[in-house]
PDB file of C-alpha atoms in Angstrom:
ATOM      1  CA  MET A  12     -31.310  24.884 -37.658  1.00 87.00           C
ATOM      2  CA  SER A  13     -31.870  25.431 -41.335  1.00 95.00           C
ATOM      3  CA  GLU A  14     -29.446  24.198 -43.979  1.00 96.00           C
ATOM      4  CA  ILE A  15     -28.190  27.750 -44.498  1.00 96.00           C
ATOM      5  CA  GLU A  16     -27.470  28.153 -40.779  1.00 97.00           C
ATOM      6  CA  ILE A  17     -25.674  24.810 -40.702  1.00 97.00           C
ATOM      7  CA  LYS A  18     -23.532  25.788 -43.687  1.00 98.00           C
ATOM      8  CA  GLN A  19     -22.677  29.138 -42.076  1.00 98.00           C
ATOM      9  CA  MET A  20     -21.731  27.372 -38.839  1.00 98.00           C
ATOM     10  CA  GLN A  21     -19.500  24.923 -40.732  1.00 99.00           C
ATOM     11  CA  GLU A  22     -17.760  27.809 -42.498  1.00 99.00           C
ATOM     12  CA  LYS A  23     -17.105  29.544 -39.163  1.00 99.00           C
ATOM     13  CA  ILE A  24     -15.739  26.328 -37.662  1.00 99.00           C
ATOM     14  CA  ASN A  25     -13.456  25.772 -40.657  1.00 99.00           C
ATOM     15  CA  ALA A  26     -12.199  29.367 -40.466  1.00 99.00           C
ATOM     16  CA  GLY A  27     -11.502  28.907 -36.751  1.00 99.00           C
ATOM     17  CA  ILE A  28      -9.548  25.711 -37.368  1.00 98.00           C
ATOM     18  CA  LEU A  29      -7.425  27.390 -40.041  1.00 98.00           C
ATOM     19  CA  LEU A  30      -6.734  30.356 -37.754  1.00 98.00           C
ATOM     20  CA  ALA A  31      -5.742  28.069 -34.870  1.00 98.00           C
ATOM     21  CA  ARG A  32      -3.397  26.125 -37.169  1.00 93.00           C
ATOM     22  CA  LYS A  33      -1.796  29.348 -38.417  1.00 94.00           C
ATOM     23  CA  ARG A  34      -1.282  30.642 -34.872  1.00 96.00           C
ATOM     24  CA  LEU A  35       0.206  27.332 -33.735  1.00 94.00           C
ATOM     25  CA  ILE A  36       2.726  27.323 -36.587  1.00 92.00           C
ATOM     26  CA  GLU A  37       3.664  30.950 -35.854  1.00 93.00           C
ATOM     27  CA  LYS A  38       4.182  30.129 -32.172  1.00 94.00           C
ATOM     28  CA  VAL A  39       6.347  27.100 -32.944  1.00 94.00           C
ATOM     29  CA  LYS A  40       8.478  29.147 -35.340  1.00 93.00           C
ATOM     30  CA  LYS A  41       8.849  31.967 -32.807  1.00 93.00           C
ATOM     31  CA  GLU A  42       9.973  29.540 -30.094  1.00 94.00           C
ATOM     32  CA  ASP A  43      12.119  27.510 -32.534  1.00 93.00           C
ATOM     33  CA  GLY A  44      10.253  24.418 -31.412  1.00 95.00           C
ATOM     34  CA  GLU A  45       8.789  21.452 -33.204  1.00 95.00           C
ATOM     35  CA  LEU A  46       5.374  20.055 -34.071  1.00 94.00           C
ATOM     36  CA  VAL A  47       4.385  16.425 -33.773  1.00 95.00           C
ATOM     37  CA  VAL A  48       2.038  15.285 -36.537  1.00 94.00           C
ATOM     38  CA  VAL A  49       0.813  12.047 -38.083  1.00 96.00           C
ATOM     39  CA  ARG A  50       1.784  11.369 -41.703  1.00 95.00           C
ATOM     40  CA  ASP A  51       0.750   8.173 -43.423  1.00 97.00           C
ATOM     41  CA  GLY A  52      -0.051   6.639 -40.046  1.00 97.00           C
ATOM     42  CA  LYS A  53       3.382   7.416 -38.595  1.00 98.00           C
ATOM     43  CA  ILE A  54       4.304   9.973 -35.944  1.00 98.00           C
ATOM     44  CA  VAL A  55       6.618  12.649 -37.359  1.00 96.00           C
ATOM     45  CA  ARG A  56       8.396  15.528 -35.618  1.00 96.00           C
ATOM     46  CA  LEU A  57       8.728  18.708 -37.671  1.00 94.00           C
ATOM     47  CA  LYS A  58      11.296  21.304 -36.662  1.00 93.00           C
ATOM     48  CA  ALA A  59      10.362  24.977 -36.925  1.00 87.00           C
ATOM     49  CA  LYS A  60      12.873  25.577 -39.708  1.00 84.00           C
ATOM     50  CA  ASP A  61      11.104  22.936 -41.842  1.00 86.00           C
ATOM     51  CA  LEU A  62       7.671  24.572 -41.548  1.00 80.00           C
ATOM     52  CA  LYS A  63       6.266  26.769 -44.328  1.00 71.00           C
TER      53      LYS A  63
END
């Protein structure tokens, strides 16, 4: 693969990750659930009402 193709692939992957994150947050909000994330090396639970 050329450098241009690699860059295009990276951009598509990044766009896919952002879309998946957006959909996950929307789903959690819709179900009034919570997300479990790592912040500063600690496991944190975020309630749907606290999400942007």
